[in-house]
Coordinates of C-alpha atoms in Angstrom, one line a residue:
X1 CA 0.0 0.0 0.0
X2 CA 1.3 3.5 -0.8
X3 CA 1.7 6.1 1.9
X4 CA -1.4 8.2 1.9
X5 CA -5.1 8.2 2.4
X6 CA -7.5 6.2 0.2
X7 CA -9.7 8.6 -1.8
X8 CA -11.8 6.3 -4.0
X9 CA -11.8 3.1 -6.0
X10 CA -10.5 3.4 -9.6
X11 CA -14.0 2.3 -10.7
X12 CA -15.5 5.4 -9.0
X13 CA -13.7 7.6 -11.5
X14 CA -15.9 7.8 -14.7
X15 CA -14.4 7.1 -18.1
X16 CA -15.6 10.6 -19.2
X17 CA -16.1 13.0 -16.3
X18 CA -14.5 13.3 -12.9
X19 CA -14.6 12.3 -9.3
X20 CA -14.6 15.3 -6.9
X21 CA -13.3 15.4 -3.4
X22 CA -12.3 18.0 -0.9
X23 CA -8.9 18.3 0.8
X24 CA -7.4 20.8 3.2
X25 CA -4.0 22.4 2.8
X26 CA -1.4 23.2 5.5
X27 CA -3.4 26.2 6.5
X28 CA -6.7 24.2 6.7
X29 CA -8.1 25.9 3.6
X30 CA -10.6 23.6 1.9
X31 CA -9.6 22.8 -1.7
X32 CA -11.7 20.9 -4.3
X33 CA -9.8 18.3 -6.3
X34 CA -10.9 16.2 -9.3
X35 CA -9.8 12.8 -10.3
X36 CA -9.8 12.2 -14.1
X37 CA -8.9 9.2 -16.3
X38 CA -5.6 9.5 -18.2
X39 CA -4.1 7.2 -20.8
X40 CA -0.7 7.5 -19.2
X41 CA 0.4 5.7 -16.0
X42 CA -1.0 5.5 -13.4
X43 CA -4.2 5.9 -15.3
X44 CA -5.7 8.6 -13.0
X45 CA -4.6 12.2 -12.5
X46 CA -5.7 14.7 -9.8
X47 CA -6.0 18.4 -10.5
X48 CA -7.3 21.3 -8.4
X49 CA -10.9 21.8 -9.5
X50 CA -10.3 25.3 -10.8
X51 CA -9.6 26.8 -14.2
X52 CA -6.4 28.9 -14.2
X53 CA -8.1 31.7 -16.1
X54 CA -10.9 32.8 -13.7
X55 CA -11.2 30.3 -10.9
X56 CA -14.2 28.6 -12.6
X57 CA -14.8 25.1 -11.2
X58 CA -14.7 22.3 -13.8
X59 CA -16.9 20.0 -11.7
X60 CA -19.8 21.7 -10.0
X61 CA -21.3 18.4 -8.8
X62 CA -22.1 16.6 -12.1
X63 CA -18.6 15.8 -13.3
X64 CA -16.2 17.8 -15.4
X65 CA -16.7 18.0 -19.1
X66 CA -14.1 15.8 -20.8
X67 CA -13.6 15.9 -24.6
X68 CA -10.9 14.0 -26.5
X69 CA -8.8 13.5 -23.3
X70 CA -9.1 17.2 -22.3
X71 CA -10.8 18.9 -19.4
X72 CA -13.1 21.7 -20.7
X73 CA -13.6 24.9 -18.8
X74 CA -17.4 25.5 -18.7
X75 CA -17.0 29.2 -18.7
X76 CA -14.7 30.0 -21.6
X77 CA -14.0 26.7 -23.3
X78 CA -10.2 26.5 -22.5
X79 CA -9.1 22.8 -22.7
X80 CA -6.6 21.2 -20.4
X81 CA -4.8 17.9 -21.2
X82 CA -6.1 15.4 -18.6
X83 CA -2.6 13.8 -18.3
X84 CA -0.3 16.9 -18.2
X85 CA -2.7 19.7 -17.2
X86 CA -1.3 21.9 -20.0
X87 CA -3.6 24.3 -21.9
X88 CA -2.8 25.5 -25.4
X89 CA -6.0 27.3 -26.3
X90 CA -8.6 29.9 -25.2
X91 CA -8.1 32.5 -22.4
X92 CA -6.1 30.0 -20.3
X93 CA -3.5 29.2 -23.0
X94 CA 0.0 28.8 -21.8
X95 CA -1.0 27.8 -18.3
X96 CA -1.0 24.4 -16.5
X97 CA -3.4 23.1 -13.9
X98 CA -2.0 22.7 -10.4
X99 CA -1.6 19.0 -9.8
X100 CA -2.2 17.0 -6.7
X101 CA -0.1 13.8 -6.2
X102 CA -2.0 10.5 -6.1
X103 CA -1.0 6.9 -6.4
X104 CA -3.0 4.0 -7.9
X105 CA -2.6 0.6 -6.4
X106 CA -4.8 -2.6 -6.3
X107 CA -7.7 -0.8 -7.8
X108 CA -7.7 2.2 -5.3
X109 CA -6.6 5.8 -5.6
X110 CA -4.6 7.3 -2.7
X111 CA -3.8 10.9 -1.9
X112 CA 0.0 11.0 -1.5
X113 CA 0.5 14.8 -1.8
X114 CA 2.2 16.1 1.5
X115 CA 0.5 19.5 0.8
X116 CA -3.0 18.1 1.2
X117 CA -5.1 16.0 3.6
X118 CA -8.2 14.2 2.5
X119 CA -11.3 15.7 4.1
X120 CA -14.3 14.1 2.3
X121 CA -15.8 12.9 -1.0
X122 CA -17.7 15.6 -2.9
X123 CA -17.4 19.3 -3.0
X124 CA -16.4 21.8 -0.3
X125 CA -20.0 22.9 0.1
X126 CA -21.2 19.3 0.4
X127 CA -19.7 18.5 3.8
X128 CA -19.5 15.1 5.2
X129 CA -23.2 15.2 6.1
X130 CA -25.1 13.6 9.0
X131 CA -25.4 9.9 9.5
X132 CA -28.5 10.3 11.6
X133 CA -32.0 9.4 10.3
X134 CA -33.7 11.3 13.1
X135 CA -35.5 14.5 12.2
X136 CA -36.7 17.1 14.6

């Protein structure tokens, strides 16, 4: 097992789309991260869930738009390579998505980035939720 926290099973990451989770940085700031499929090893990449152009979220709860192996910004259409994070078109041309280190082993994805700690699945606004079935 790699050093790190299990985020999800590989099967949880859609072939076209993304798996969103929330992590905290060293200052306890919540940061949304997306997992996307990539044809290069390890087969899954993790990127901060924000376009480099105007801080637009790629995945707002229904998965990021992926076209021909590129993550599409829903606001201006800039496209980022799902494997490298590089953008060569639109308003974000010449930038790269900030990556988050993950490892894939035995069908699971682990957060291995020392700059982040896994908080919960879903977006920052989703929160871990209540496990109680009692309503008042």
